Coordinates of C-alpha atoms in Angstrom, one line a residue:
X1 CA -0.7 -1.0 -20.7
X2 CA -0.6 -3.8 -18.4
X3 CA -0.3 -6.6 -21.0
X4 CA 1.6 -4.9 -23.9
X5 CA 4.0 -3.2 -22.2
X6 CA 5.2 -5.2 -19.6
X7 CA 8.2 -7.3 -21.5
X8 CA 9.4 -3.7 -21.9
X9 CA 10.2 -2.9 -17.5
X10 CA 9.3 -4.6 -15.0
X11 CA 8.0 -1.6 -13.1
X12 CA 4.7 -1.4 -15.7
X13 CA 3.0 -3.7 -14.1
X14 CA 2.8 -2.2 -10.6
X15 CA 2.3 1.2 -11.8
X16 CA -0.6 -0.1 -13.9
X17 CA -2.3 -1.8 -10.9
X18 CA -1.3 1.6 -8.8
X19 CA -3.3 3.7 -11.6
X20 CA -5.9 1.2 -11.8
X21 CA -6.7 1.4 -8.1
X22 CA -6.3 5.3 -8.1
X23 CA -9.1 5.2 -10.7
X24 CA -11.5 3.2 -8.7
X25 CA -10.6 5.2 -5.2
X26 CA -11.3 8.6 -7.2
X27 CA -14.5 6.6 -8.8
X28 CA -15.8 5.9 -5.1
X29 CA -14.6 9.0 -3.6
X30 CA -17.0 11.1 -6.2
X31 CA -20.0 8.8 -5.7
X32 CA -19.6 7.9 -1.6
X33 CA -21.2 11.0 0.7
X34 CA -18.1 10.1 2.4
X35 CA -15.0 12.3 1.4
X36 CA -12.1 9.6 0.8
X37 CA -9.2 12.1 0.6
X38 CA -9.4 13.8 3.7
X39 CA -8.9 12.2 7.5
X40 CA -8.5 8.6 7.8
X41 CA -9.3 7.6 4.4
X42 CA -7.0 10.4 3.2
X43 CA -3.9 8.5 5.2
X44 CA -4.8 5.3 4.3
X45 CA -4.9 6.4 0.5
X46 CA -1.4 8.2 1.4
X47 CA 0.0 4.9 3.0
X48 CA -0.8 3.0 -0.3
X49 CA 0.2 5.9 -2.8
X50 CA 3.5 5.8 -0.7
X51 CA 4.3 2.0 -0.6
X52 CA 3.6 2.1 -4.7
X53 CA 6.2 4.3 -5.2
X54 CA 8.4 2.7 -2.5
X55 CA 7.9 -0.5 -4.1
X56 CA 8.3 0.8 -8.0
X57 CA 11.3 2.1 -7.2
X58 CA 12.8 -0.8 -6.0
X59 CA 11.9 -3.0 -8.9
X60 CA 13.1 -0.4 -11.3
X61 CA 17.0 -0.2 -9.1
X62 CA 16.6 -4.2 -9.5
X63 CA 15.7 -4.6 -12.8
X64 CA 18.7 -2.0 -13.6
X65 CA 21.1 -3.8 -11.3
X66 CA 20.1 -7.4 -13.4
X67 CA 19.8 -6.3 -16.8
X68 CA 20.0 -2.4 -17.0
X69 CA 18.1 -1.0 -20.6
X70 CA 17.9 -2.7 -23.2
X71 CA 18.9 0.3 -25.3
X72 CA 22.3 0.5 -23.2
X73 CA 22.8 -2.9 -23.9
X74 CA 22.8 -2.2 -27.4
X75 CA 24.7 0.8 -27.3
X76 CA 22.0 3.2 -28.5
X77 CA 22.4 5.5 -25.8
X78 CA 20.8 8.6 -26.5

């Protein structure tokens, strides 16, 4: 996903990285005696999950401001 798809929107690449870290903090949170959603590791996980989509978001409204689709471009709108 992350090396295919990201010619296609700028906003694959973050989400990639997001999943990719989601898989490895689930990953930990089923092997650690220590459970990683709940209390201070919950919130920090909540803190990142939040800045992810705060920071997808904006490079998706800048990618659309620069360029926009490349469907609309072409007039293919659907």
């Amino acid at each position: 996903m992350l090396v295919s798809f990201r010619r296609l929107n700028p906003v694959i690449v973050p989400v990639g990285i997001y999943f990719l870290f989601l898989s490895v903090w689930w990953f930990a949170n089923e092997l650690m005696p220590v459970d990683l959603m709940h209390g201070a590791y919950g919130w920090i996980f909540r803190g990142i999950s939040a800045a992810a989509v705060i920071l997808c978001v904006v490079i998706y409204l800048a990618s659309r401001k620069n360029g926009g689709d490349d469907n609309e471009k072409d007039g293919n709108k659907q």
